[in-house]
């Protein structure tokens, strides 16, 4: 039905290369440019409020056709704070739509708002800079967090519960006096907070956000902060200002900010603004007119079309420029084409050289609308040397297959060949052995939490055993070559157990009781021990280059299996001209003696304790306790 959109003739005639799409405000007037090549007529509706259905039209402004399928209009007055929509007629059908390039909206994102963006900047915004300037991705440690989860429960001690400002609050504590929220996170030793979607998404009613919950992987307006996270979703200025305040607060606390972006699909296919204005253009469909659905969300984005690609590239650059964002995680990036990702990286890096990019490079069944379009999957990592991919091999090796959660992984007792474990520890995957392309993880928002996945495989294990196995997994993951990543609360043995006793695998629309981080658990001994363990592991990683190598050749040269280690143990020797490190992992239920190479070894990880500074020395051999990791260092 929409096959013409992907022809060379359509692309040549209607590709617009300018940077002025949307509403460009000035005190003396606002200039509007809309891309609507199939429209017969277009106009702008100006409103007093941002509430759809409110009968408060100020007036309509006719638009005139311009180059490359765009329509333009100028309004010679100060429209700052005025809401607007586009009224577009195509083949006799007239629709009213939000501006795809809207920078803010009223409640629930149906009306865009003209905005003087500079007026939304918090004090000192001009001096705001990323605190993370290392060019090496392997120096990073990433913490994945949902805005609402951080503060939705009363035990957080946070005033602005479920809001941008809640995560920005300083000095928060639970009833036991233990740090929560930002205070807890900044002590962990991570470098970046990965924020699950904070653009305007469609599944939560911004007017009544407490009535429903969602992770946010259902885009409504890609360039607009989510209103349910603001203190006033009716005022388009507030969501922009408060998101900037959050970014500024995180930067001031030494943390980089990564946005989870979902360009691979939209919430409702034909209600999405670009698909309303240019019917069906944004989405893929096959020759029978059936929408492609590799995303399993009802539609796939046609990123191979020039103006879809431009929209995505413009959007990522907008977030980097306007909100000082330090990185982007692309949801189901395997549905997007390689060229789009290449252009994103090239354009963003011109002004922001340290911004990082990573995503889910799974092979998915999508039908692209052009021939010979390579997609951004793991197997094409060689085409995207500055883009990193999630390492599902690490995840499934350590905790067990994601497709059968009753099967154990290495940390829950499965026998795994040592060569396979070495490959994971070296960050040497079949699709890439470049450390900066490997995002190592054992839990994220998808699937079970680490604690719950181990519990599913070992239903008879008590909480102490589950904690030990969780710490064992963390040691392997956080000390492996590549980029360490973990889900918020993993360090607190996070669980999503229902009242019926079931471990919930997919909590994308469950309650705050399930999803909210339970800060009251910080008083539990095993949780306290695990939090300190994560802190120690991250400090140890930061203190030793052998855990953060960037060159695949050096990794292969410097990391190998430790000779003469007992069969029951997996032990690695990391060695360069400065030092040697032994990292051993015991998933068994009995302690095992490990023969050590000659010298006095300084122990930094042992029996559930981890620190950067050694806490005792050992020679000859060492006991690697059951269900634990052991790390010792020999200075040369």
XYZ file of C-alpha atoms in Angstrom, residues 29-614:
586
model
C 7.595 35.143 16.209
C 7.569 31.399 15.661
C 8.413 29.655 12.406
C 6.809 26.276 11.732
C 7.969 23.680 9.218
C 6.111 20.384 8.749
C 7.108 17.497 6.492
C 3.876 16.285 4.859
C 4.579 15.382 1.213
C 1.252 13.599 0.622
C -0.890 16.376 2.108
C -3.360 18.389 0.051
C -3.715 21.012 2.755
C -2.109 21.799 6.112
C -2.704 24.292 8.907
C -1.778 24.942 12.538
C -4.279 24.990 15.393
C -3.177 27.223 18.279
C -4.646 26.425 21.733
C -4.590 27.997 25.175
C -4.154 24.646 26.938
C -2.430 21.346 26.241
C -5.455 19.207 27.134
C -6.900 17.354 24.150
C -10.611 17.943 23.707
C -10.581 21.274 25.533
C -12.531 23.827 23.495
C -9.967 26.612 23.713
C -8.828 27.170 20.132
C -7.179 30.578 19.700
C -7.100 30.478 15.908
C -5.943 28.483 12.898
C -2.970 29.410 10.760
C -2.789 28.231 7.164
C 0.457 26.677 5.954
C 1.896 26.941 2.465
C 3.736 24.197 0.574
C 7.507 24.534 0.358
C 10.433 22.438 -0.877
C 10.801 18.666 -0.550
C 7.272 18.064 0.682
C 7.407 20.505 3.586
C 4.802 23.072 4.610
C 5.650 26.337 6.357
C 4.028 29.148 8.300
C 5.165 32.072 10.460
C 3.252 33.645 13.329
C 4.655 37.142 14.126
C 3.983 37.151 17.884
C 5.461 35.622 21.012
C 3.938 32.140 21.229
C 6.020 30.895 24.142
C 3.770 28.551 26.136
C 1.077 28.333 23.439
C -0.042 24.804 22.519
C -0.537 23.671 18.948
C -1.383 20.798 16.626
C -1.250 20.265 12.872
C -4.414 19.805 10.830
C -3.529 17.832 7.697
C -5.731 16.669 4.803
C -4.667 13.677 2.700
C -6.919 12.307 -0.049
C -9.960 13.939 1.482
C -9.271 12.672 4.996
C -8.408 15.332 7.603
C -6.527 14.470 10.788
C -5.298 16.510 13.747
C -1.893 15.452 15.001
C 0.842 16.426 17.404
C 4.076 17.712 15.891
C 6.532 14.786 15.483
C 9.276 17.290 16.314
C 7.516 18.579 19.442
C 9.947 19.425 22.262
C 7.241 19.455 24.916
C 3.503 18.897 25.198
C 0.485 19.201 27.425
C -0.942 16.315 29.396
C -0.714 12.937 27.643
C 1.148 14.331 24.670
C -1.696 15.180 22.284
C -0.887 18.877 21.852
C 2.626 20.208 21.312
C 3.789 23.425 22.954
C 5.891 26.237 21.562
C 8.776 26.574 23.989
C 11.616 28.948 24.735
C 13.936 26.115 25.745
C 16.473 28.447 27.314
C 13.875 29.490 29.882
C 13.679 25.872 31.112
C 17.362 25.699 32.010
C 18.051 25.372 35.748
C 20.578 27.754 37.308
C 24.097 26.852 36.227
C 22.941 24.752 33.254
C 25.377 26.478 30.900
C 28.251 25.138 33.009
C 26.805 21.613 33.277
C 29.221 19.035 31.892
C 29.512 15.285 31.929
C 31.806 14.142 34.753
C 32.847 11.055 32.731
C 35.422 11.897 30.087
C 37.245 8.592 29.666
C 37.319 7.519 26.001
C 37.408 3.860 27.074
C 34.024 2.204 27.468
C 35.606 -0.489 29.632
C 36.186 2.146 32.328
C 32.416 2.481 32.670
C 30.019 0.639 34.973
C 26.330 1.000 34.135
C 23.324 0.848 36.482
C 19.906 0.386 34.844
C 17.111 2.216 36.676
C 13.425 3.045 36.200
C 12.581 6.554 37.431
C 9.503 5.419 39.303
C 11.089 2.298 40.819
C 13.715 4.433 42.535
C 11.247 6.242 44.773
C 7.705 4.890 44.416
C 7.631 3.165 47.808
C 7.410 5.048 51.103
C 10.463 3.191 52.421
C 12.599 5.264 50.023
C 12.267 8.298 52.303
C 12.034 10.383 49.132
C 9.647 13.343 48.926
C 8.987 13.442 45.165
C 8.006 9.812 44.836
C 8.014 8.458 41.278
C 9.298 11.738 39.808
C 12.394 13.109 38.092
C 12.991 15.235 41.167
C 12.800 12.186 43.428
C 15.954 10.716 41.936
C 17.616 14.133 42.202
C 17.002 14.441 45.969
C 20.058 14.511 48.199
C 20.502 12.951 51.630
C 17.553 10.560 51.499
C 17.385 7.648 53.963
C 15.092 4.805 54.919
C 13.653 4.385 58.404
C 16.804 2.590 59.534
C 18.872 5.635 58.585
C 20.519 3.934 55.587
C 21.059 5.911 52.361
C 18.478 5.468 49.590
C 18.008 6.730 46.049
C 20.822 8.873 44.707
C 22.699 8.682 48.024
C 22.853 4.888 47.774
C 23.646 4.783 44.059
C 26.578 7.190 44.072
C 28.336 5.113 46.771
C 28.238 1.950 44.678
C 31.049 2.968 42.371
C 29.125 2.980 39.114
C 29.913 5.597 36.472
C 26.587 5.862 34.622
C 22.893 5.596 35.400
C 20.960 4.073 32.515
C 17.471 5.560 32.730
C 14.738 3.347 31.355
C 12.505 5.314 28.943
C 11.922 8.900 30.017
C 10.539 10.226 26.736
C 6.744 10.663 26.537
C 5.217 7.187 26.414
C 1.600 6.223 25.962
C 0.656 3.522 28.460
C 0.414 5.625 31.647
C -2.235 8.330 32.024
C -0.232 11.413 32.980
C -3.285 12.886 34.672
C -3.552 9.857 36.989
C -0.095 8.238 37.010
C -0.684 6.270 40.194
C -3.427 4.194 38.586
C -1.109 2.300 36.245
C 2.526 1.423 35.751
C 4.703 0.708 32.742
C 8.357 0.385 31.871
C 7.769 2.853 29.034
C 8.705 0.939 25.897
C 5.723 2.411 24.020
C 6.752 5.710 22.419
C 4.291 8.552 21.962
C 6.527 11.640 21.496
C 10.212 10.862 21.089
C 11.610 14.312 21.972
C 9.384 15.087 24.975
C 10.060 14.076 28.608
C 7.415 11.804 30.155
C 4.794 13.864 31.982
C 3.999 11.314 34.695
C 7.526 11.879 36.008
C 6.968 15.632 36.311
C 5.240 17.440 39.162
C 2.789 19.072 36.718
C 2.057 17.201 33.462
C -0.336 19.941 32.317
C 2.428 22.546 32.020
C 4.798 21.837 29.150
C 7.618 23.825 30.738
C 7.719 21.720 33.912
C 8.628 18.326 32.449
C 11.517 19.847 30.486
C 12.873 21.840 33.427
C 12.639 18.957 35.896
C 14.353 16.486 33.601
C 17.203 18.941 33.176
C 17.360 19.329 36.955
C 17.752 15.560 37.253
C 20.550 15.406 34.693
C 22.308 18.291 36.406
C 22.006 16.613 39.834
C 23.400 13.327 38.528
C 26.309 15.129 36.877
C 27.031 17.054 40.060
C 27.223 13.724 41.881
C 29.774 12.343 39.438
C 27.382 10.212 37.398
C 26.892 10.062 33.644
C 23.360 9.784 32.232
C 22.324 7.232 29.622
C 18.893 7.285 27.986
C 17.056 4.130 26.984
C 15.656 4.987 23.537
C 13.054 2.968 21.659
C 13.085 3.946 18.003
C 12.280 0.440 16.724
C 8.478 0.764 17.107
C 5.733 3.112 18.341
C 2.853 2.699 20.798
C -0.080 2.699 18.359
C 0.938 2.448 14.714
C -1.546 4.730 12.998
C -2.028 7.086 15.958
C 1.677 7.982 15.922
C 2.014 11.561 14.731
C 4.212 10.948 11.686
C 1.969 8.091 10.554
C -1.065 10.349 10.948
C 0.517 13.143 8.923
C 2.110 10.918 6.252
C -0.068 7.782 6.418
C 2.006 4.697 7.236
C 5.363 6.265 6.377
C 7.110 5.571 9.698
C 6.330 1.830 9.778
C 7.322 -1.209 7.714
C 4.779 -3.328 5.925
C 5.103 -6.109 3.352
C 3.732 -6.335 -0.179
C 0.389 -7.601 1.175
C 0.009 -4.521 3.355
C 0.710 -6.420 6.579
C 2.723 -4.568 9.185
C 6.116 -6.014 9.997
C 6.221 -7.081 13.659
C 9.717 -8.210 14.583
C 9.387 -6.051 17.699
C 6.344 -8.078 18.877
C 4.798 -4.676 19.621
C 2.603 -4.465 16.524
C 4.904 -2.531 14.203
C 8.533 -2.026 13.173
C 10.109 1.318 12.294
C 11.125 1.804 8.654
C 14.481 3.355 9.505
C 15.729 2.669 5.964
C 13.441 5.444 4.650
C 15.277 8.751 4.458
C 12.932 10.901 6.546
C 12.527 8.232 9.220
C 16.293 7.966 9.407
C 16.585 11.748 9.588
C 13.987 11.874 12.354
C 15.850 9.325 14.487
C 19.234 10.969 13.890
C 17.792 14.406 14.690
C 16.132 13.057 17.832
C 19.282 11.517 19.321
C 21.242 14.679 18.572
C 18.524 16.772 20.206
C 18.751 14.813 23.471
C 22.544 15.027 23.469
C 22.489 18.769 22.781
C 19.537 19.999 24.834
C 19.729 17.616 27.804
C 23.499 16.956 27.965
C 22.966 13.202 27.717
C 26.099 11.040 27.979
C 24.961 7.849 26.295
C 22.165 6.013 24.539
C 20.930 2.454 24.925
C 18.938 1.347 21.874
C 16.061 -1.020 22.513
C 15.918 -3.831 19.910
C 18.510 -2.042 17.798
C 18.626 -5.108 15.551
C 15.449 -3.775 13.912
C 17.208 -0.576 12.824
C 19.544 -0.379 9.848
C 23.303 -0.008 10.142
C 23.386 3.258 8.180
C 21.076 4.980 10.662
C 23.235 3.970 13.627
C 26.400 5.020 11.785
C 24.925 8.470 11.118
C 23.800 8.841 14.730
C 27.289 8.107 16.031
C 29.029 10.321 13.467
C 26.767 13.345 14.026
C 26.578 13.158 17.816
C 30.318 12.639 18.197
C 31.057 15.881 16.329
C 30.042 17.855 19.419
C 30.031 15.151 22.086
C 33.032 12.869 21.532
C 32.580 10.822 24.722
C 28.919 9.861 24.278
C 28.529 6.074 24.273
C 26.123 3.891 22.305
C 24.949 0.339 22.924
C 21.884 -1.827 22.432
C 20.159 -5.150 21.906
C 21.542 -6.636 18.707
C 19.205 -9.616 18.489
C 18.281 -11.104 15.120
C 14.544 -10.442 14.723
C 12.092 -11.219 11.953
C 11.480 -7.870 10.298
C 10.676 -7.036 6.662
C 12.693 -4.053 5.471
C 11.174 -2.058 2.621
C 14.352 -1.798 0.535
C 16.856 -4.322 -0.755
C 20.322 -4.943 0.681
C 19.768 -3.147 3.984
C 22.076 -4.524 6.704
C 20.615 -4.343 10.205
C 22.365 -3.439 13.472
C 22.585 -7.000 14.826
C 25.462 -8.613 16.712
C 26.663 -10.297 13.527
C 27.222 -6.873 11.951
C 29.231 -5.543 14.885
C 32.222 -5.181 12.540
C 30.260 -2.492 10.676
C 29.657 -0.550 13.915
C 33.021 -0.425 15.699
C 31.880 2.384 18.041
C 28.665 0.632 19.086
C 28.425 -1.967 21.864
C 26.020 -4.885 22.166
C 24.530 -6.754 25.102
C 26.326 -10.047 25.714
C 23.573 -12.634 26.086
C 26.220 -15.374 26.119
C 27.495 -14.093 29.463
C 23.952 -13.853 30.821
C 22.913 -17.370 29.811
C 26.230 -18.996 30.730
C 26.188 -17.685 34.288
C 22.509 -17.855 35.240
C 21.031 -20.278 32.694
C 19.087 -19.990 29.450
C 16.622 -17.139 29.249
C 14.267 -19.432 27.348
C 14.034 -22.129 30.047
C 14.303 -20.590 33.494
C 14.318 -23.929 35.290
C 17.693 -24.878 33.802
C 20.724 -23.925 35.917
C 23.691 -21.874 34.777
C 27.284 -21.913 35.991
C 26.518 -20.169 39.288
C 23.608 -22.495 40.027
C 25.527 -25.709 39.437
C 25.543 -26.418 35.702
C 28.709 -27.889 34.230
C 30.170 -25.371 31.793
C 33.363 -26.018 29.774
C 36.233 -23.942 31.110
C 37.058 -22.707 27.627
C 33.538 -21.249 27.368
C 33.986 -19.506 30.715
C 37.379 -18.194 29.591
C 35.816 -16.748 26.447
C 33.200 -14.970 28.570
C 35.808 -13.637 30.988
C 37.937 -12.416 28.071
C 34.972 -10.782 26.332
C 35.667 -12.957 23.302
C 32.375 -13.580 21.525
C 31.740 -15.138 18.121
C 30.419 -11.796 16.858
C 33.161 -9.600 18.345
C 36.241 -9.844 20.523
C 36.565 -6.069 20.883
C 36.117 -5.263 24.610
C 34.457 -1.919 23.938
C 31.680 -3.701 22.028
C 30.825 -6.138 24.832
C 28.208 -5.174 27.440
C 28.370 -7.867 30.108
C 25.256 -8.404 32.197
C 23.393 -11.007 34.222
C 20.193 -9.075 34.860
C 18.237 -6.207 33.375
C 14.583 -5.165 33.440
C 13.674 -8.006 31.070
C 13.180 -11.522 32.408
C 13.786 -12.511 36.032
C 15.996 -10.607 38.420
C 19.277 -12.396 39.135
C 18.063 -13.534 42.560
C 14.783 -14.860 41.151
C 16.381 -16.626 38.181
C 18.709 -18.565 40.492
C 15.762 -19.326 42.778
C 13.792 -20.744 39.836
C 16.655 -23.098 38.989
C 17.219 -24.062 42.647
C 13.798 -24.067 44.331
C 15.174 -25.738 47.490
C 17.870 -23.117 48.092
C 17.439 -20.832 51.100
C 18.063 -17.082 51.042
C 21.630 -17.381 52.293
C 22.531 -19.739 49.453
C 20.772 -17.555 46.874
C 22.749 -14.559 48.151
C 26.043 -16.431 47.877
C 25.305 -17.564 44.332
C 24.219 -14.029 43.389
C 27.523 -12.633 44.680
C 29.440 -15.310 42.766
C 27.675 -14.262 39.563
C 28.367 -10.585 40.277
C 32.091 -11.221 40.763
C 32.373 -12.982 37.413
C 30.311 -10.360 35.595
C 31.868 -7.231 37.100
C 35.470 -8.414 36.734
C 35.186 -9.721 33.165
C 36.616 -7.916 30.148
C 34.092 -5.557 28.572
C 31.563 -3.067 29.937
C 29.846 -4.099 33.199
C 26.120 -3.506 33.423
C 23.570 -4.488 36.066
C 19.961 -3.885 37.015
C 19.129 -1.480 39.824
C 18.617 -3.454 43.003
C 20.682 -6.429 41.886
C 23.129 -5.391 44.594
C 20.213 -5.598 47.064
C 19.154 -9.119 46.000
C 16.163 -7.577 44.244
C 13.179 -9.894 43.896
C 9.824 -9.552 42.139
C 7.937 -12.159 44.110
C 4.159 -12.021 43.977
C 1.825 -12.527 46.926
C 1.159 -16.026 45.610
C 4.881 -16.830 45.841
C 5.609 -16.723 42.115
C 8.728 -15.015 40.775
C 7.472 -12.580 38.140
C 9.447 -12.707 34.897
C 7.865 -9.800 33.033
C 6.725 -6.960 35.313
C 6.374 -4.283 32.619
C 2.903 -3.262 33.809
C 2.811 -4.669 37.321
C 2.303 -2.642 40.474
C 4.732 -0.451 42.365
C 4.676 -3.122 45.073
C 6.326 -5.510 42.617
C 8.576 -3.056 40.786
C 9.483 -0.486 43.409
C 12.930 -0.858 44.978
C 12.433 -2.045 48.525
C 14.847 0.194 50.387
C 13.716 -1.222 53.726
C 15.605 -4.424 52.850
C 18.915 -2.613 53.277
C 18.815 -3.518 56.965
C 18.926 -7.273 56.182
C 22.396 -8.798 56.816
C 22.659 -10.621 53.471
C 21.565 -7.505 51.601
C 24.076 -5.337 53.471
C 26.788 -7.866 52.714
C 25.879 -7.931 49.024
C 25.809 -4.131 48.684
C 29.305 -3.921 50.185
C 30.407 -6.734 47.874
C 29.309 -4.810 44.775
C 31.037 -1.689 46.060
C 34.234 -3.649 46.597
C 34.123 -5.331 43.189
C 33.593 -2.040 41.367
C 36.400 -0.406 43.337
C 38.690 -3.348 42.564
C 37.854 -3.171 38.868
C 38.566 0.553 38.803
C 41.900 0.050 40.546
C 43.375 -2.514 38.142
C 43.810 -2.102 34.389
C 43.856 -5.868 33.850
C 40.093 -5.874 34.416
C 39.555 -2.957 31.991
C 41.685 -3.767 28.957
C 40.580 -2.292 25.628
C 42.669 -4.227 23.121
C 41.579 -7.741 22.140
C 45.143 -8.787 21.420
C 46.294 -7.740 24.881
C 43.350 -9.554 26.460
C 44.294 -12.826 24.777
C 47.904 -12.334 25.800
C 47.211 -11.314 29.408
C 44.293 -13.555 30.449
C 44.429 -17.349 30.444
C 43.308 -20.316 32.489
C 45.418 -20.765 35.623
C 47.575 -23.897 35.236
C 47.195 -26.702 37.776
C 43.844 -25.443 39.126
C 41.575 -28.207 40.487
C 38.967 -29.441 38.028
C 36.140 -28.253 40.299
C 37.360 -24.651 40.129
C 37.422 -22.182 37.263
C 40.485 -20.007 37.781
C 42.071 -17.372 35.551
C 45.502 -15.775 35.603
C 45.624 -12.124 34.536
C 49.175 -10.866 34.077
C 51.084 -7.907 32.674
C 54.438 -6.279 33.402
C 53.124 -4.646 36.615
C 51.192 -7.371 38.388
C 49.550 -10.763 38.294
C 45.974 -11.438 39.402
C 44.283 -14.744 40.134
C 40.496 -14.788 39.824
C 38.898 -18.092 40.839
C 35.227 -19.076 40.978
C 33.787 -21.972 42.952
C 30.123 -22.819 42.200
C 30.312 -25.989 44.310
C 28.999 -26.634 47.811
C 32.444 -27.493 49.251
C 35.544 -25.356 49.714
C 38.494 -26.229 47.454
C 42.218 -25.649 47.949
C 43.809 -23.765 45.073
C 47.596 -24.129 44.499
C 49.105 -20.684 44.003
C 52.094 -19.711 41.877
C 55.197 -18.695 43.792
C 55.039 -15.481 45.798
C 52.998 -13.702 48.441
C 49.505 -12.995 47.144
C 47.339 -10.156 48.471
C 43.714 -11.238 48.758
C 41.000 -8.720 47.777
C 38.004 -11.031 47.268
C 37.252 -14.002 49.485
C 34.209 -15.726 50.984
C 31.667 -13.030 50.150
C 33.928 -10.074 50.920
C 35.390 -7.761 48.281
C 37.609 -4.684 48.610
C 40.107 -2.816 46.495
C 42.700 -2.917 49.264
C 43.828 -6.429 50.283
